[in-house]
Tab-separated table of C-alpha atoms in Angstrom:
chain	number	residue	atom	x	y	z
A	1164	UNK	CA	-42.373	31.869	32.689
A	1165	UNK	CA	-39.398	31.754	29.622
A	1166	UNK	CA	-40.059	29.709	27.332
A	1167	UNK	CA	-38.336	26.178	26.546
A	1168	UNK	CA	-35.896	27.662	24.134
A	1169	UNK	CA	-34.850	30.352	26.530
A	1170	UNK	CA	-34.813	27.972	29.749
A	1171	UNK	CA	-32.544	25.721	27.288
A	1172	UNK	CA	-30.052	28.922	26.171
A	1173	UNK	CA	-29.707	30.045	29.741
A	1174	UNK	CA	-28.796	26.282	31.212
A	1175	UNK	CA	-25.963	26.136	28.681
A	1176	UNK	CA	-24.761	29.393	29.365
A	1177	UNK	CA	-24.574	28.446	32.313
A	1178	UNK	CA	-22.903	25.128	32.390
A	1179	UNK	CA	-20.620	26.446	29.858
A	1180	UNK	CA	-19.677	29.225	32.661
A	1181	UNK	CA	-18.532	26.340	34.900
A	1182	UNK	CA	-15.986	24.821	32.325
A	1183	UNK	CA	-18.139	22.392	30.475
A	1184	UNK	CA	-18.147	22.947	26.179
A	1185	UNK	CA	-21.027	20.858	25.995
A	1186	UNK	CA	-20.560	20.507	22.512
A	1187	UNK	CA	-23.031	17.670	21.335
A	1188	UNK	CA	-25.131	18.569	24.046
A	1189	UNK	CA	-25.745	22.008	22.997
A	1190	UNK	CA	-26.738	20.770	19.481
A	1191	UNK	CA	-28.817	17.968	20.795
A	1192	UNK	CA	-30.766	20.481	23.472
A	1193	UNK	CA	-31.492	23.199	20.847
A	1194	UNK	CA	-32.847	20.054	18.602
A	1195	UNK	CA	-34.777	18.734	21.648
A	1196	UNK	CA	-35.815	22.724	21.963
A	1197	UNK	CA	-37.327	23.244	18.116
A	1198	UNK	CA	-38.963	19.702	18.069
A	1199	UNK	CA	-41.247	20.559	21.634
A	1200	UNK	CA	-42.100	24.053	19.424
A	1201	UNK	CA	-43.164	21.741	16.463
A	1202	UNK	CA	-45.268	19.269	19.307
A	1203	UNK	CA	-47.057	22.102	21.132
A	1204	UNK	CA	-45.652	20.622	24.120
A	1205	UNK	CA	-46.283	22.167	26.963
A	1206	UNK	CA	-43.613	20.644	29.542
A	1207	UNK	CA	-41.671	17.637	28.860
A	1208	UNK	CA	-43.365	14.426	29.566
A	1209	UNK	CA	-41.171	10.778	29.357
A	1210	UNK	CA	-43.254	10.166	25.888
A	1211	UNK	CA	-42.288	13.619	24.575
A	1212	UNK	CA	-38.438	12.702	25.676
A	1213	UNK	CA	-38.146	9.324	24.233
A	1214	UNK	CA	-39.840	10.680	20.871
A	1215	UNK	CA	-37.271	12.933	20.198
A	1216	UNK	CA	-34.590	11.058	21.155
A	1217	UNK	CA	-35.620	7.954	19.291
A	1218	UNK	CA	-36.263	10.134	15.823
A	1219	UNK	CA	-33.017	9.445	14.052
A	1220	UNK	CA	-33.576	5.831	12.176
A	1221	UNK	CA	-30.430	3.131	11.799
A	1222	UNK	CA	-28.131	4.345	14.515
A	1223	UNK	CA	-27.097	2.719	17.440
A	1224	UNK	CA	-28.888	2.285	20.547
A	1225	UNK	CA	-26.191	4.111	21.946
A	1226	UNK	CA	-27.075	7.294	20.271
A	1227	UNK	CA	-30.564	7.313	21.435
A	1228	UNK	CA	-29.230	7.142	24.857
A	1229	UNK	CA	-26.660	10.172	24.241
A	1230	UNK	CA	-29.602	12.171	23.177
A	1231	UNK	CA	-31.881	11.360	26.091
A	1232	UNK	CA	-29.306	11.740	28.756
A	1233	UNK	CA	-28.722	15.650	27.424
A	1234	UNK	CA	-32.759	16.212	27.749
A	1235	UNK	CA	-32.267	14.269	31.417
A	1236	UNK	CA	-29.809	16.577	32.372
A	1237	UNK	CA	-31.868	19.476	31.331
A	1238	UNK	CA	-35.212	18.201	32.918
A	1239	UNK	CA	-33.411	17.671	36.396
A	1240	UNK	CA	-32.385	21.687	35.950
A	1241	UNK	CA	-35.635	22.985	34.831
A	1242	UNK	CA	-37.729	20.715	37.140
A	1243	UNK	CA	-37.074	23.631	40.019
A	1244	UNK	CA	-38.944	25.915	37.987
A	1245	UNK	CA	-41.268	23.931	36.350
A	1246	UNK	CA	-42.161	21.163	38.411
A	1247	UNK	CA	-44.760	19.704	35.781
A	1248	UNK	CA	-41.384	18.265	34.658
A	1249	UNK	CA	-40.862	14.831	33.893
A	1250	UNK	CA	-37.404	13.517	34.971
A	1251	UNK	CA	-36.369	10.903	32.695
A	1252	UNK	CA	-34.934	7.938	34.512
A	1253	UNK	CA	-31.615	6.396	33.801
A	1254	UNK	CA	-31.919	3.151	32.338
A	1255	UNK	CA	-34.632	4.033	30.253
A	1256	UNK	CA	-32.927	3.327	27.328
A	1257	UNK	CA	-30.363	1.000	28.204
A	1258	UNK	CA	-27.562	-0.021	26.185
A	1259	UNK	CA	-23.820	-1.395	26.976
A	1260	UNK	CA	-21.740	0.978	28.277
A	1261	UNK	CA	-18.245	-0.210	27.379
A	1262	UNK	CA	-14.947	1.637	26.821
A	1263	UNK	CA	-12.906	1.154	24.048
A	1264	UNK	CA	-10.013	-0.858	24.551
A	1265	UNK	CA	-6.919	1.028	23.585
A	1266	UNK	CA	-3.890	-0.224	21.243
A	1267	UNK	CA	-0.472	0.251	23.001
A	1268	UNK	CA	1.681	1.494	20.204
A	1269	UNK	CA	5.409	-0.112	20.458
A	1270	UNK	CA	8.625	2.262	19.481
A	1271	UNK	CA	8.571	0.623	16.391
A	1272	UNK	CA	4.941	1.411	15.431
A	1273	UNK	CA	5.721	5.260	16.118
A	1274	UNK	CA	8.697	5.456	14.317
A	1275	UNK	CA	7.167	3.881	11.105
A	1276	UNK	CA	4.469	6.221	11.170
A	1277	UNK	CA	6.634	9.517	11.956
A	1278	UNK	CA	9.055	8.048	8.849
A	1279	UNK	CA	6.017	7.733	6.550
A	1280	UNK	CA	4.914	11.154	7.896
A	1281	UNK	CA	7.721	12.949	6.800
A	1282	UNK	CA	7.550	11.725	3.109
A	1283	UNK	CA	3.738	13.163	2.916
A	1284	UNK	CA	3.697	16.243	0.272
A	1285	UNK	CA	5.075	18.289	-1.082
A	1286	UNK	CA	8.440	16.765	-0.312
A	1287	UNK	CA	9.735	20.463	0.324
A	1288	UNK	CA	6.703	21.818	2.251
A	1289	UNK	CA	6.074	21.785	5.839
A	1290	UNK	CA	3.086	19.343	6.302
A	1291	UNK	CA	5.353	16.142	6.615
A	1292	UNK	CA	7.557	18.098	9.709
A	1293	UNK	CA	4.283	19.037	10.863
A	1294	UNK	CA	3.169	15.315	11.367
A	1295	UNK	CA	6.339	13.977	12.637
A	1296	UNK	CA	6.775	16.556	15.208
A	1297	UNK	CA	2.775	15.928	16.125
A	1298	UNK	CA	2.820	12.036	16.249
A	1299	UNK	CA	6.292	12.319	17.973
A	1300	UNK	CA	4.315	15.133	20.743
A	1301	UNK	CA	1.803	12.796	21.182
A	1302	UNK	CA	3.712	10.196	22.135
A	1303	UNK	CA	5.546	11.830	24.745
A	1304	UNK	CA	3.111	14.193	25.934
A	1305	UNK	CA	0.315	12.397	27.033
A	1306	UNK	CA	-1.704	14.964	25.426
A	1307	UNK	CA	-5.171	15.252	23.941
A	1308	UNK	CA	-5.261	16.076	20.471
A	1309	UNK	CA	-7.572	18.619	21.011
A	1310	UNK	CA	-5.196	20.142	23.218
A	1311	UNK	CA	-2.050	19.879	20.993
A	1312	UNK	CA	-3.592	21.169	17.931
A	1313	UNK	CA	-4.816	23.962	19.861
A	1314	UNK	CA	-1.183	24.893	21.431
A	1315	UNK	CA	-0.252	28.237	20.343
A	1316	UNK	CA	3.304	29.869	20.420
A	1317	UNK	CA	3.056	31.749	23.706
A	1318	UNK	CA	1.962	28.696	25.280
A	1319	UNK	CA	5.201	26.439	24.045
A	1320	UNK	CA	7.719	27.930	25.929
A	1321	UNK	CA	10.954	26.341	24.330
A	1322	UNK	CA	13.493	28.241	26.871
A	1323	UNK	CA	11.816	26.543	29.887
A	1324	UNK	CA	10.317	23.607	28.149
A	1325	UNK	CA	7.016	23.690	29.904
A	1326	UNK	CA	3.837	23.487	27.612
A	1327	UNK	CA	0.801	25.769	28.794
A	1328	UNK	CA	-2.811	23.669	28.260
A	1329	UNK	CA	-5.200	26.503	28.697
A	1330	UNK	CA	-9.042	25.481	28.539
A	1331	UNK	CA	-8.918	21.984	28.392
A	1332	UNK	CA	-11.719	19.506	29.581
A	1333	UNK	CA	-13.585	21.192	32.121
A	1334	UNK	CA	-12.033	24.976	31.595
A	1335	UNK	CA	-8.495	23.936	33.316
A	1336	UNK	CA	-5.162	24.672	32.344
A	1337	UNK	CA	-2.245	23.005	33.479
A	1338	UNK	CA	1.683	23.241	32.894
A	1339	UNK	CA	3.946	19.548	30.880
A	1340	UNK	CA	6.990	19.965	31.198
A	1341	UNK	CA	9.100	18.403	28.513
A	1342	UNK	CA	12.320	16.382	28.091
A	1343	UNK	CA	15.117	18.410	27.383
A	1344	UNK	CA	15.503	16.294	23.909
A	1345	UNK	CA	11.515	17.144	23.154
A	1346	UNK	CA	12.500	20.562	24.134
A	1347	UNK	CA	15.318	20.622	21.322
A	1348	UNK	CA	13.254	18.420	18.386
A	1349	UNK	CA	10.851	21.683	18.797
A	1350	UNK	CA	12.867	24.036	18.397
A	1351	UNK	CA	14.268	22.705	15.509
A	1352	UNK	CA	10.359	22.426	14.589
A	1353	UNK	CA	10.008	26.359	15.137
A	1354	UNK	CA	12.966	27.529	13.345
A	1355	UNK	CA	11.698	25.168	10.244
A	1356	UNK	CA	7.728	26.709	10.916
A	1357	UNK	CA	9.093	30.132	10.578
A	1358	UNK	CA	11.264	29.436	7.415
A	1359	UNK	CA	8.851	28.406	5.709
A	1360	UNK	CA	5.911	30.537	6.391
A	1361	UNK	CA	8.043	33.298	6.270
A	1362	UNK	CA	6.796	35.047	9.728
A	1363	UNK	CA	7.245	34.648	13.349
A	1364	UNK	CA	3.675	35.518	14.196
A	1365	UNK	CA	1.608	32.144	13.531
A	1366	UNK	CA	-1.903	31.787	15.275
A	1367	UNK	CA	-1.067	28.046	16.443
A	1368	UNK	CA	2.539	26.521	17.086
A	1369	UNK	CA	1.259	23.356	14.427
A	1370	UNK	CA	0.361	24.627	10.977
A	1371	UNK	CA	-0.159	24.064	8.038
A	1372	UNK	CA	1.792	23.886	4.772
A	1373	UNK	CA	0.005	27.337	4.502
A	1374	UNK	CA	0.553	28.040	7.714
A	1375	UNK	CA	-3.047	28.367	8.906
A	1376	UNK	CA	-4.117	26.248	12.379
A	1377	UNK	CA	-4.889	22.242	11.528
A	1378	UNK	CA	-8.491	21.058	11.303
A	1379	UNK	CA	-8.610	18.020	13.268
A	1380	UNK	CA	-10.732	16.211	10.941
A	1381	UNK	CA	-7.871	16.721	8.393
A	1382	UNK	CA	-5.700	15.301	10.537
A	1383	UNK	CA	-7.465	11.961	11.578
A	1384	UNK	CA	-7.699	11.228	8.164
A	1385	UNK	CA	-4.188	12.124	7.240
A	1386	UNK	CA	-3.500	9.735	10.589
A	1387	UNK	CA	-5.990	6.991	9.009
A	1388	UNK	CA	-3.875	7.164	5.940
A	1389	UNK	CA	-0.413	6.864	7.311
A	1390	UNK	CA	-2.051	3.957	9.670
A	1391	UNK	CA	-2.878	1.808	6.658
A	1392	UNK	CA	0.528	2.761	4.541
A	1393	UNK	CA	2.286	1.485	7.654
A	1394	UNK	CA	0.389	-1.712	8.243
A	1395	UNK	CA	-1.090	-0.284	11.865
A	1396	UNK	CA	-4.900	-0.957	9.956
A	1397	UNK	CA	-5.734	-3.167	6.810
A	1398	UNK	CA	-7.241	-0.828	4.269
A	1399	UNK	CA	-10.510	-2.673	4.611
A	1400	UNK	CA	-10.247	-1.457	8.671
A	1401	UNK	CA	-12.822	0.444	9.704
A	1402	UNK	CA	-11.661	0.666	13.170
A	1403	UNK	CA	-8.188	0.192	14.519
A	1404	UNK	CA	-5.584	2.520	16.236
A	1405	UNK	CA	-6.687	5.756	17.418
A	1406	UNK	CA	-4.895	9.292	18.187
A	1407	UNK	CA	-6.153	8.886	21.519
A	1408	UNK	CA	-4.341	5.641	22.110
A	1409	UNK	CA	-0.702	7.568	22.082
A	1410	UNK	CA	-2.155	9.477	25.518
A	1411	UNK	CA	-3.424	5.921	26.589
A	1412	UNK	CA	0.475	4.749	25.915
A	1413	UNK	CA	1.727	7.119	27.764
A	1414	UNK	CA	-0.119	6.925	30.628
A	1415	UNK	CA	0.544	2.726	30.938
A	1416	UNK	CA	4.697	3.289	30.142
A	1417	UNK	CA	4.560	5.668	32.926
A	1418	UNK	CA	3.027	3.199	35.185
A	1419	UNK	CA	5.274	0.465	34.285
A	1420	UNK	CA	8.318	2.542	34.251
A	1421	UNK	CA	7.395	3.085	38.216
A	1422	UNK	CA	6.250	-0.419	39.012
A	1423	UNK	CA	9.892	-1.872	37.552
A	1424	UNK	CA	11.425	0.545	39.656
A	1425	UNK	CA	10.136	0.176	42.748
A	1426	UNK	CA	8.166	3.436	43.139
A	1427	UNK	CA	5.811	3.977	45.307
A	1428	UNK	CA	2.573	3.514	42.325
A	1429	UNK	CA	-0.108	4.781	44.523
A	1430	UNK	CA	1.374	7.944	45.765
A	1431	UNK	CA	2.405	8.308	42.183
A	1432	UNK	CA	-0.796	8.104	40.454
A	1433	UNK	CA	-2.227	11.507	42.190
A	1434	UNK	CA	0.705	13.365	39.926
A	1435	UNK	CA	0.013	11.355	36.817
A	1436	UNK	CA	-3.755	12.025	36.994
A	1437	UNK	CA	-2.331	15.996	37.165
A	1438	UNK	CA	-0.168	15.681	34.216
A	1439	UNK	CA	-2.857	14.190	32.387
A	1440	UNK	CA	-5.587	16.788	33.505
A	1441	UNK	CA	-8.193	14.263	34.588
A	1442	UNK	CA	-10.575	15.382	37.015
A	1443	UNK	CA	-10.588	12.688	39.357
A	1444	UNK	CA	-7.698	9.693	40.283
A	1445	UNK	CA	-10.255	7.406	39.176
A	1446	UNK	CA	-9.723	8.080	35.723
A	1447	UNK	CA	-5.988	7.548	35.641
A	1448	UNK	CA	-6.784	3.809	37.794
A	1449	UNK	CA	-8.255	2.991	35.078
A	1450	UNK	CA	-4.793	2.759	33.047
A	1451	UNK	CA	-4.100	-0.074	35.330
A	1452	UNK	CA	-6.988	-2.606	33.931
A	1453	UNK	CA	-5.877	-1.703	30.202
A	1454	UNK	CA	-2.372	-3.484	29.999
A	1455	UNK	CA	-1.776	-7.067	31.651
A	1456	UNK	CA	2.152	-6.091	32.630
A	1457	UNK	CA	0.743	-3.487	35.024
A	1458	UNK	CA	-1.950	-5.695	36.106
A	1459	UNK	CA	0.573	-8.463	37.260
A	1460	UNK	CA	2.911	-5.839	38.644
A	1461	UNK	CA	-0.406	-4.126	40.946
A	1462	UNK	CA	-1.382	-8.151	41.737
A	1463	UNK	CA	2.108	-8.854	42.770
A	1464	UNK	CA	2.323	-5.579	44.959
A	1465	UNK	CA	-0.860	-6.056	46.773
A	1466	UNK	CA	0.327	-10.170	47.156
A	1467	UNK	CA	3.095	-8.714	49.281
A	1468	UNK	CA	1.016	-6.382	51.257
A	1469	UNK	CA	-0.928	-9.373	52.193
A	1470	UNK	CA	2.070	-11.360	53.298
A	1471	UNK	CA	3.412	-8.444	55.269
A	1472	UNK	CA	-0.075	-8.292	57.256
A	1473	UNK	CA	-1.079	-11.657	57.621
């Protein structure tokens, strides 16, 4: 029989052949792997399982649970081969499972922060376009940061306007297309990117003042910055906005721009949860329950519905 650490290599390679990047999970399984060498272990028990994933001191309960659910979804896979496997249960560490609630910029929020972006330095570089075209994407997008900073120039096609998102969550790619004036604003991003960098050949369409691909640590903190210069956090905040809420505004003024019009929402939502690249029309319902305009227009809809039947 492999051992552990092979069993755990050969599950990720294979998840990660089905779409998923299993990221965190891959760390946490290849930790979970090295501390059952250290323990002697020789299958995983519930005690060995809770252990590990209850080693790390002051952090939330919520990061225990993270760590045991990647060992549960390893010891339902290797429990086929080895079925001295212990399965642990969910709910064995329990802790509230709640989503964040999002903040629904207003026009005026984004245009403060794509001014303020465009005065970052140097005054004559390219890193304040960069920002202002990215906040300004963002907003009209709807999409991920991690798929925006990882756009490259083939996949921005600015005759068209139709953006290419290859690989996103779950190894899909879809096609946005793109107002005719977002269309323009990046061309006029393009023509400035190539000026300045002095070549036509950059790895990513956003880039750097030195023209090399953003990190997106850099730019969460160059976004926490801008968010406290422009009063959308307190500088003692140590939560507040989020990049992900510009996808979450999309989503809801897309929603209410169909509700005030009369459109048929729930035939709708199908093609928003495609633009989006959700996996399932459940995730894109959930829009609904995050803004109370769009939960009095769906009340008021399904009021009349009622009337009609009754």
């Amino acid at each position: 029989m492999k051992t552990l650490r092979q069993a755990v290599s050969d599950y990720l390679m294979m998840r990660r052949g089905l779409g998923f990047k299993l990221l965190h999970v891959g760390h946490d399984l290849g930790s979970f792997a090295s501390f059952m060498e250290r323990e002697q272990a020789p299958y995983i028990t519930f005690d060995f399982a809770l252990k590990w994933a209850m080693e790390p001191a002051d952090v939330q309960a919520a990061y225990w649970a993270q760590r045991l659910s990647a060992v549960r979804g390893f010891a339902q896979h290797w429990s086929a081969v080895d079925p001295r496997t212990q399965v642990p249960p969910r709910g064995l560490l329990p802790f509230p499972n709640r989503r964040t609630q999002p903040y629904l910029y207003t026009d005026e929020d984004i245009e403060r922060l794509m001014t303020a972006a465009k005065a970052l330095r140097p005054r004559d570089g390219l890193r304040g376009w960069t920002y202002y075209y990215l906040f300004g994407l963002l907003s009209v997008s709807g999409l991920r940061i991690s798929e925006l900073l990882a756009l490259e120039p083939r996949d921005v096609d600015l005759q068209e306007g139709l953006l290419t998102i290859r690989g996103a969550k779950f190894g899909k790619s879809r096609l946005v297309p793109l107002h005719d004036s977002t269309r323009h604003a990046l061309v006029q991003y393009a023509q400035r990117r190539d000026r300045h960098i002095n070549r036509q050949n950059a790895a990513k369409f956003l880039v750097s003042d030195h023209g090399r691909p953003l990190e997106a640590s850099t730019v969460r903190r160059t976004f926490y910055h801008l968010s406290r210069q422009t009063g959308l956090r307190r500088a003692s905040d140590c939560h507040g906005p989020r990049l992900h809420d510009f996808r979450h505004r999309f989503a809801t003024e897309s929603l209410l721009e169909w509700y005030r019009s009369g459109e048929d929402v729930e035939r709708l939502l199908p093609v928003l949860a495609t633009y989006l690249g959700h996996s399932n029309v459940r995730d894109t319902y959930w829009y609904l329950s995050s803004c109370a305009e769009l939960m009095g227009h769906a009340a008021r809809r399904l009021e009349k519905r009622w009337e009609v039947q009754s």
